[in-house]
């Protein structure tokens, strides 16, 4: 396909990005020829997988398009997604170093006026076909079957860390607490730097991530003040937190626009869906790194898209510690101070 525009519309990435991705994965995608028939080439295997992720078409439709068997297409998709996950994770979603965390925090302060923020946290229900013999484990509050994608994103809408595979019926607080990310934050084992001195002040605060009302308040996790009858101080804090937090919603909006798979019910076993979701998150980072201009057309739409977030689940925060309330109060004081307030509030 010589026409670059048509190539992009077909695979949701440029031809250069496709070839670069193929060069990184080719050795792992290659299969042995037999006496009976030639193996499907790595290029064809990657094309089939990307076409499925880009459109969300049924496996039967993809099999007709590429003249392959239905079971062959399904095997190619799940194997390719697993190969993408196993071989690109270290490059595209590495465990951040102290310097990387500091750079993320600088970006959040420069772009969204929230000092010490090292990520926005949110969850998305990915709709799947009802798995056999699982009862209501995957049945969520939206009356669909789903798997939860929990993600931490940076100020530029890149995925920093994701947790995939929680049951759709799970509450967000439980998903976060039981995730590797939640446990690592609790243990303090993520190379996060020591306290930050807020710019233009002598006040020190810990580095924090931000989330909505669905998440618990922790010294390292800020959520909004609850309720509608808030004073101006608390409303200002909620506004500033919302500015930083919406990057996670934007990221899910962009992901959904890029990979139309998310607009349909994924028909695969849960263990295979996990790899499919992880692969799309890694490809999202890959395209933003090597093919960033292709995302320009969705940024405005993404601002208005909430995806299937966890915002309507039961509220958390009843077990917040005194330290957590203190940290939130320090940020509140700063956002309402002369040096920390914004001119348009």
Tab-separated table of C-alpha atoms in Angstrom:
chain	number	residue	atom	x	y	z
A	1	UNK	CA	0.000	0.000	0.000
A	2	UNK	CA	1.876	3.043	-1.300
A	3	UNK	CA	-0.531	5.742	-0.234
A	4	UNK	CA	0.633	6.879	3.217
A	5	UNK	CA	-2.787	8.219	4.196
A	6	UNK	CA	-4.524	4.959	3.370
A	7	UNK	CA	-1.827	3.002	5.173
A	8	UNK	CA	-2.387	5.099	8.279
A	9	UNK	CA	-6.160	4.714	8.093
A	10	UNK	CA	-5.746	0.965	7.763
A	11	UNK	CA	-3.231	0.320	10.558
A	12	UNK	CA	-3.615	3.510	12.652
A	13	UNK	CA	0.106	4.211	12.365
A	14	UNK	CA	2.458	5.410	9.623
A	15	UNK	CA	4.363	3.041	7.375
A	16	UNK	CA	7.652	4.111	8.962
A	17	UNK	CA	6.340	3.255	12.432
A	18	UNK	CA	5.026	-0.077	11.166
A	19	UNK	CA	8.422	-0.973	9.714
A	20	UNK	CA	10.212	0.101	12.896
A	21	UNK	CA	7.853	-1.990	15.005
A	22	UNK	CA	8.361	-4.945	12.674
A	23	UNK	CA	12.153	-4.656	12.967
A	24	UNK	CA	11.865	-4.852	16.767
A	25	UNK	CA	9.590	-7.899	16.710
A	26	UNK	CA	10.468	-9.763	13.512
A	27	UNK	CA	12.787	-12.329	15.082
A	28	UNK	CA	10.128	-13.229	17.660
A	29	UNK	CA	7.296	-13.403	15.123
A	30	UNK	CA	9.134	-15.650	12.667
A	31	UNK	CA	7.843	-19.233	12.367
A	32	UNK	CA	9.510	-22.272	10.806
A	33	UNK	CA	8.481	-23.383	7.319
A	34	UNK	CA	7.391	-27.007	6.907
A	35	UNK	CA	7.422	-29.448	4.016
A	36	UNK	CA	3.699	-28.931	3.656
A	37	UNK	CA	3.433	-25.156	3.542
A	38	UNK	CA	5.209	-21.873	4.033
A	39	UNK	CA	4.847	-20.183	7.405
A	40	UNK	CA	2.915	-16.927	7.665
A	41	UNK	CA	5.519	-14.154	7.536
A	42	UNK	CA	6.208	-11.832	10.489
A	43	UNK	CA	4.956	-8.888	8.438
A	44	UNK	CA	1.624	-10.607	7.773
A	45	UNK	CA	1.268	-11.650	11.407
A	46	UNK	CA	1.870	-8.094	12.629
A	47	UNK	CA	-0.521	-6.708	9.988
A	48	UNK	CA	-3.311	-9.062	11.057
A	49	UNK	CA	-2.855	-8.160	14.720
A	50	UNK	CA	-2.736	-4.393	14.136
A	51	UNK	CA	-5.764	-4.523	11.852
A	52	UNK	CA	-7.725	-6.322	14.570
A	53	UNK	CA	-6.680	-3.799	17.260
A	54	UNK	CA	-7.270	-0.815	14.992
A	55	UNK	CA	-10.806	-1.773	13.933
A	56	UNK	CA	-12.188	-4.164	16.515
A	57	UNK	CA	-13.634	-6.168	13.630
A	58	UNK	CA	-14.666	-9.708	14.440
A	59	UNK	CA	-12.062	-12.414	13.993
A	60	UNK	CA	-14.257	-13.883	11.274
A	61	UNK	CA	-14.169	-10.596	9.331
A	62	UNK	CA	-10.382	-10.420	9.661
A	63	UNK	CA	-10.061	-14.052	8.561
A	64	UNK	CA	-12.070	-13.320	5.392
A	65	UNK	CA	-9.955	-10.218	4.653
A	66	UNK	CA	-6.650	-12.116	4.919
A	67	UNK	CA	-7.919	-15.485	3.677
A	68	UNK	CA	-6.926	-17.251	6.844
A	69	UNK	CA	-8.783	-19.603	9.125
A	70	UNK	CA	-10.708	-18.178	12.063
A	71	UNK	CA	-8.609	-20.101	14.593
A	72	UNK	CA	-5.406	-19.035	12.815
A	73	UNK	CA	-6.302	-15.347	13.130
A	74	UNK	CA	-7.180	-15.759	16.808
A	75	UNK	CA	-3.872	-17.510	17.466
A	76	UNK	CA	-1.928	-14.825	15.569
A	77	UNK	CA	-3.608	-12.005	17.526
A	78	UNK	CA	-3.014	-13.487	20.967
A	79	UNK	CA	0.559	-14.610	20.185
A	80	UNK	CA	1.504	-11.249	18.648
A	81	UNK	CA	0.028	-9.284	21.556
A	82	UNK	CA	1.980	-11.458	23.980
A	83	UNK	CA	5.182	-10.932	21.983
A	84	UNK	CA	4.605	-7.151	21.947
A	85	UNK	CA	4.092	-7.176	25.728
A	86	UNK	CA	7.108	-9.329	26.534
A	87	UNK	CA	9.559	-7.557	24.244
A	88	UNK	CA	8.571	-3.885	24.365
A	89	UNK	CA	7.672	-3.438	28.035
A	90	UNK	CA	11.204	-2.543	29.157
A	91	UNK	CA	11.558	0.078	26.425
A	92	UNK	CA	8.103	1.650	26.405
A	93	UNK	CA	6.980	1.305	30.024
A	94	UNK	CA	10.100	0.925	32.186
A	95	UNK	CA	10.140	1.357	35.949
A	96	UNK	CA	10.911	5.083	36.323
A	97	UNK	CA	14.159	6.227	37.901
A	98	UNK	CA	14.346	9.135	40.350
A	99	UNK	CA	15.309	11.445	37.488
A	100	UNK	CA	12.338	10.267	35.403
A	101	UNK	CA	9.935	10.882	38.307
A	102	UNK	CA	11.362	14.388	38.738
A	103	UNK	CA	10.922	15.109	35.025
A	104	UNK	CA	7.308	13.904	35.183
A	105	UNK	CA	6.674	16.169	38.181
A	106	UNK	CA	8.244	19.131	36.356
A	107	UNK	CA	5.922	18.548	33.398
A	108	UNK	CA	2.811	18.405	35.600
A	109	UNK	CA	3.797	21.656	37.329
A	110	UNK	CA	4.634	23.419	34.066
A	111	UNK	CA	1.544	22.223	32.178
A	112	UNK	CA	-1.097	21.768	34.884
A	113	UNK	CA	0.168	23.866	37.846
A	114	UNK	CA	0.305	20.989	40.318
A	115	UNK	CA	3.708	20.701	42.069
A	116	UNK	CA	5.074	17.310	43.061
A	117	UNK	CA	2.586	15.354	40.936
A	118	UNK	CA	4.138	12.222	39.434
A	119	UNK	CA	1.106	10.813	37.673
A	120	UNK	CA	-2.665	10.747	37.239
A	121	UNK	CA	-4.468	7.546	38.210
A	122	UNK	CA	-7.695	6.249	36.717
A	123	UNK	CA	-9.431	3.047	35.707
A	124	UNK	CA	-11.321	1.894	32.652
A	125	UNK	CA	-13.755	-0.980	32.262
A	126	UNK	CA	-12.945	-2.893	29.064
A	127	UNK	CA	-16.048	-4.709	27.866
A	128	UNK	CA	-15.588	-8.407	27.123
A	129	UNK	CA	-17.731	-11.352	26.113
A	130	UNK	CA	-19.112	-13.110	29.199
A	131	UNK	CA	-16.486	-15.724	30.144
A	132	UNK	CA	-17.849	-19.250	30.702
A	133	UNK	CA	-18.310	-20.564	34.245
A	134	UNK	CA	-17.366	-17.292	35.992
A	135	UNK	CA	-20.740	-16.312	37.437
A	136	UNK	CA	-20.833	-12.603	38.228
A	137	UNK	CA	-17.078	-12.132	38.750
A	138	UNK	CA	-16.728	-10.003	35.609
A	139	UNK	CA	-20.199	-8.376	35.837
A	140	UNK	CA	-19.894	-4.646	36.603
A	141	UNK	CA	-22.127	-1.785	37.705
A	142	UNK	CA	-22.814	-0.882	34.069
A	143	UNK	CA	-24.509	-4.287	33.654
A	144	UNK	CA	-21.818	-5.521	31.266
A	145	UNK	CA	-18.947	-7.968	31.618
A	146	UNK	CA	-15.550	-6.320	31.840
A	147	UNK	CA	-11.910	-6.395	32.854
A	148	UNK	CA	-10.458	-3.359	34.627
A	149	UNK	CA	-7.508	-1.452	33.196
A	150	UNK	CA	-5.916	0.636	35.969
A	151	UNK	CA	-3.399	3.147	34.633
A	152	UNK	CA	-0.968	5.781	35.858
A	153	UNK	CA	-0.183	8.365	33.161
A	154	UNK	CA	2.135	11.347	32.811
A	155	UNK	CA	1.383	14.928	31.799
A	156	UNK	CA	1.802	14.086	28.099
A	157	UNK	CA	-0.747	11.225	28.209
A	158	UNK	CA	1.828	8.421	28.159
A	159	UNK	CA	1.277	5.314	30.255
A	160	UNK	CA	3.750	5.100	33.158
A	161	UNK	CA	2.368	1.886	34.648
A	162	UNK	CA	-0.735	-0.240	34.120
A	163	UNK	CA	-2.482	-3.044	35.946
A	164	UNK	CA	-4.749	-5.289	33.877
A	165	UNK	CA	-6.958	-8.205	34.783
A	166	UNK	CA	-9.060	-7.218	37.797
A	167	UNK	CA	-12.616	-8.532	37.758
A	168	UNK	CA	-15.250	-6.124	36.501
A	169	UNK	CA	-17.190	-6.429	39.775
A	170	UNK	CA	-14.187	-5.193	41.801
A	171	UNK	CA	-14.308	-1.788	43.468
A	172	UNK	CA	-11.635	0.664	42.424
A	173	UNK	CA	-10.127	0.942	45.902
A	174	UNK	CA	-9.641	-2.803	45.985
A	175	UNK	CA	-8.225	-2.866	42.457
A	176	UNK	CA	-5.652	-0.217	43.381
A	177	UNK	CA	-4.758	-1.716	46.773
A	178	UNK	CA	-4.272	-5.209	45.327
A	179	UNK	CA	-2.349	-4.058	42.255
A	180	UNK	CA	1.421	-4.225	42.004
A	181	UNK	CA	1.395	-0.440	41.616
A	182	UNK	CA	-0.602	0.098	44.802
A	183	UNK	CA	1.568	-2.305	46.791
A	184	UNK	CA	4.790	-0.751	45.489
A	185	UNK	CA	3.602	2.753	46.389
A	186	UNK	CA	2.646	1.562	49.864
A	187	UNK	CA	6.077	-0.028	50.352
A	188	UNK	CA	7.887	2.960	48.873
A	189	UNK	CA	9.774	0.760	46.397
A	190	UNK	CA	9.317	2.736	43.167
A	191	UNK	CA	12.449	4.920	43.249
A	192	UNK	CA	10.301	7.960	44.040
A	193	UNK	CA	12.484	10.847	45.288
A	194	UNK	CA	12.304	12.288	48.779
A	195	UNK	CA	10.136	15.305	49.596
A	196	UNK	CA	9.874	18.212	47.197
A	197	UNK	CA	10.214	21.854	48.185
A	198	UNK	CA	7.309	23.647	46.516
A	199	UNK	CA	8.616	26.352	44.128
A	200	UNK	CA	8.845	29.850	45.623
A	201	UNK	CA	8.195	28.539	49.161
A	202	UNK	CA	10.009	26.802	51.999
A	203	UNK	CA	7.255	24.179	52.283
A	204	UNK	CA	8.067	20.535	51.688
A	205	UNK	CA	5.576	17.942	50.433
A	206	UNK	CA	5.897	14.313	49.329
A	207	UNK	CA	5.601	13.466	45.656
A	208	UNK	CA	2.013	12.362	44.978
A	209	UNK	CA	-0.242	10.881	42.342
A	210	UNK	CA	-3.738	12.282	41.780
A	211	UNK	CA	-7.034	10.467	41.340
A	212	UNK	CA	-10.784	11.099	41.501
A	213	UNK	CA	-13.269	10.420	44.320
A	214	UNK	CA	-13.188	6.700	43.573
A	215	UNK	CA	-9.728	6.313	45.116
A	216	UNK	CA	-8.672	6.399	48.783
A	217	UNK	CA	-6.818	9.366	50.252
A	218	UNK	CA	-3.192	8.457	51.023
A	219	UNK	CA	-0.079	10.516	51.769
A	220	UNK	CA	1.077	9.590	48.248
A	221	UNK	CA	-2.402	9.732	46.614
A	222	UNK	CA	-4.462	12.915	46.527
A	223	UNK	CA	-8.202	12.844	45.837
A	224	UNK	CA	-10.720	15.742	45.852
A	225	UNK	CA	-12.521	17.015	48.907
A	226	UNK	CA	-15.914	15.235	48.922
A	227	UNK	CA	-19.300	16.930	48.842
A	228	UNK	CA	-20.936	19.846	47.064
A	229	UNK	CA	-20.973	22.492	49.814
A	230	UNK	CA	-17.276	23.374	49.859
A	231	UNK	CA	-15.609	26.650	50.732
A	232	UNK	CA	-13.445	28.473	48.203
A	233	UNK	CA	-10.214	26.965	49.576
A	234	UNK	CA	-11.378	23.424	48.999
A	235	UNK	CA	-12.932	24.239	45.635
A	236	UNK	CA	-9.620	25.697	44.489
A	237	UNK	CA	-7.826	22.536	45.537
A	238	UNK	CA	-10.360	20.366	43.692
A	239	UNK	CA	-9.982	22.511	40.587
A	240	UNK	CA	-6.197	22.202	40.559
A	241	UNK	CA	-6.364	18.475	41.196
A	242	UNK	CA	-8.903	18.101	38.398
A	243	UNK	CA	-6.585	19.899	35.958
A	244	UNK	CA	-3.854	17.348	36.615
A	245	UNK	CA	-6.172	14.350	36.905
A	246	UNK	CA	-7.931	14.838	33.572
A	247	UNK	CA	-4.772	13.724	31.744
A	248	UNK	CA	-5.760	10.168	32.649
A	249	UNK	CA	-9.207	10.622	31.118
A	250	UNK	CA	-7.605	12.183	28.038
A	251	UNK	CA	-5.286	9.194	27.734
A	252	UNK	CA	-8.185	6.739	27.767
A	253	UNK	CA	-9.996	8.875	25.205
A	254	UNK	CA	-6.964	8.855	22.908
A	255	UNK	CA	-6.476	5.106	23.390
A	256	UNK	CA	-10.110	4.450	22.478
A	257	UNK	CA	-9.921	6.667	19.408
A	258	UNK	CA	-6.729	5.019	18.213
A	259	UNK	CA	-7.739	1.412	18.831
A	260	UNK	CA	-11.414	0.995	17.915
A	261	UNK	CA	-11.281	-2.423	19.523
A	262	UNK	CA	-12.364	-0.643	22.716
A	263	UNK	CA	-15.650	0.434	21.139
A	264	UNK	CA	-16.793	-3.182	20.900
A	265	UNK	CA	-17.066	-6.224	23.108
A	266	UNK	CA	-13.789	-8.168	23.001
A	267	UNK	CA	-14.465	-11.799	22.230
A	268	UNK	CA	-11.583	-13.667	23.848
A	269	UNK	CA	-10.762	-15.491	27.062
A	270	UNK	CA	-9.800	-13.142	29.948
A	271	UNK	CA	-6.159	-14.312	30.031
A	272	UNK	CA	-5.855	-13.407	26.348
A	273	UNK	CA	-7.712	-10.104	26.804
A	274	UNK	CA	-5.055	-9.089	29.353
A	275	UNK	CA	-2.322	-9.337	26.705
A	276	UNK	CA	-4.488	-7.540	24.133
A	277	UNK	CA	-5.016	-4.595	26.507
A	278	UNK	CA	-1.348	-4.460	27.517
A	279	UNK	CA	-0.318	-4.514	23.856
A	280	UNK	CA	-2.546	-1.534	23.019
A	281	UNK	CA	-1.110	0.450	25.955
A	282	UNK	CA	2.435	-0.257	24.782
A	283	UNK	CA	1.556	0.558	21.169
A	284	UNK	CA	-0.014	3.815	22.399
A	285	UNK	CA	3.344	4.779	23.945
A	286	UNK	CA	5.208	3.510	20.870
A	287	UNK	CA	3.162	5.646	18.467
A	288	UNK	CA	3.453	8.739	20.681
A	289	UNK	CA	7.222	8.222	20.836
A	290	UNK	CA	7.939	7.529	17.177
A	291	UNK	CA	4.854	8.815	15.348
A	292	UNK	CA	3.480	11.560	17.582
A	293	UNK	CA	1.942	13.708	14.833
A	294	UNK	CA	-0.647	11.024	14.137
A	295	UNK	CA	-2.293	11.805	17.468
A	296	UNK	CA	-3.058	15.440	16.647
A	297	UNK	CA	-6.492	14.696	15.274
A	298	UNK	CA	-7.818	13.180	18.513
A	299	UNK	CA	-6.563	15.549	21.195
A	300	UNK	CA	-9.615	17.802	21.215
A	301	UNK	CA	-11.995	14.863	21.149
A	302	UNK	CA	-10.088	13.185	23.952
A	303	UNK	CA	-10.615	16.177	26.223
A	304	UNK	CA	-14.344	15.503	26.109
A	305	UNK	CA	-14.111	11.729	26.438
A	306	UNK	CA	-14.340	10.004	29.810
A	307	UNK	CA	-14.197	6.490	28.420
A	308	UNK	CA	-15.586	3.923	30.838
A	309	UNK	CA	-13.955	5.277	33.965
A	310	UNK	CA	-14.469	4.278	37.558
A	311	UNK	CA	-15.950	7.605	38.558
A	312	UNK	CA	-19.371	6.183	39.497
A	313	UNK	CA	-18.142	3.435	41.812
A	314	UNK	CA	-18.465	3.602	45.581
A	315	UNK	CA	-16.435	6.384	47.114
A	316	UNK	CA	-13.345	5.550	49.146
A	317	UNK	CA	-11.357	7.413	51.751
A	318	UNK	CA	-12.871	6.429	55.093
A	319	UNK	CA	-9.551	5.014	56.284
A	320	UNK	CA	-7.419	8.001	55.317
A	321	UNK	CA	-4.614	8.678	57.766
A	322	UNK	CA	-3.800	11.904	59.559
A	323	UNK	CA	-0.699	12.240	57.359
A	324	UNK	CA	-2.850	12.062	54.229
A	325	UNK	CA	-5.165	14.825	55.458
A	326	UNK	CA	-2.126	16.909	56.419
A	327	UNK	CA	-0.546	16.559	52.968
A	328	UNK	CA	-3.784	17.565	51.262
A	329	UNK	CA	-4.087	20.574	53.575
A	330	UNK	CA	-0.530	21.680	52.676
A	331	UNK	CA	-1.406	21.615	48.981
A	332	UNK	CA	-4.658	23.464	49.717
A	333	UNK	CA	-2.791	26.211	51.546
A	334	UNK	CA	-0.339	26.575	48.661
A	335	UNK	CA	-3.054	26.730	45.983
A	336	UNK	CA	-4.754	29.513	47.935
A	337	UNK	CA	-1.591	31.460	48.696
A	338	UNK	CA	-0.271	34.498	46.839
A	339	UNK	CA	2.558	32.522	45.216
A	340	UNK	CA	0.480	29.428	44.426
A	341	UNK	CA	-2.851	30.761	43.191
A	342	UNK	CA	-3.760	31.077	39.518
A	343	UNK	CA	-4.734	34.468	38.055
A	344	UNK	CA	-7.961	33.191	36.456
A	345	UNK	CA	-9.469	31.720	39.628
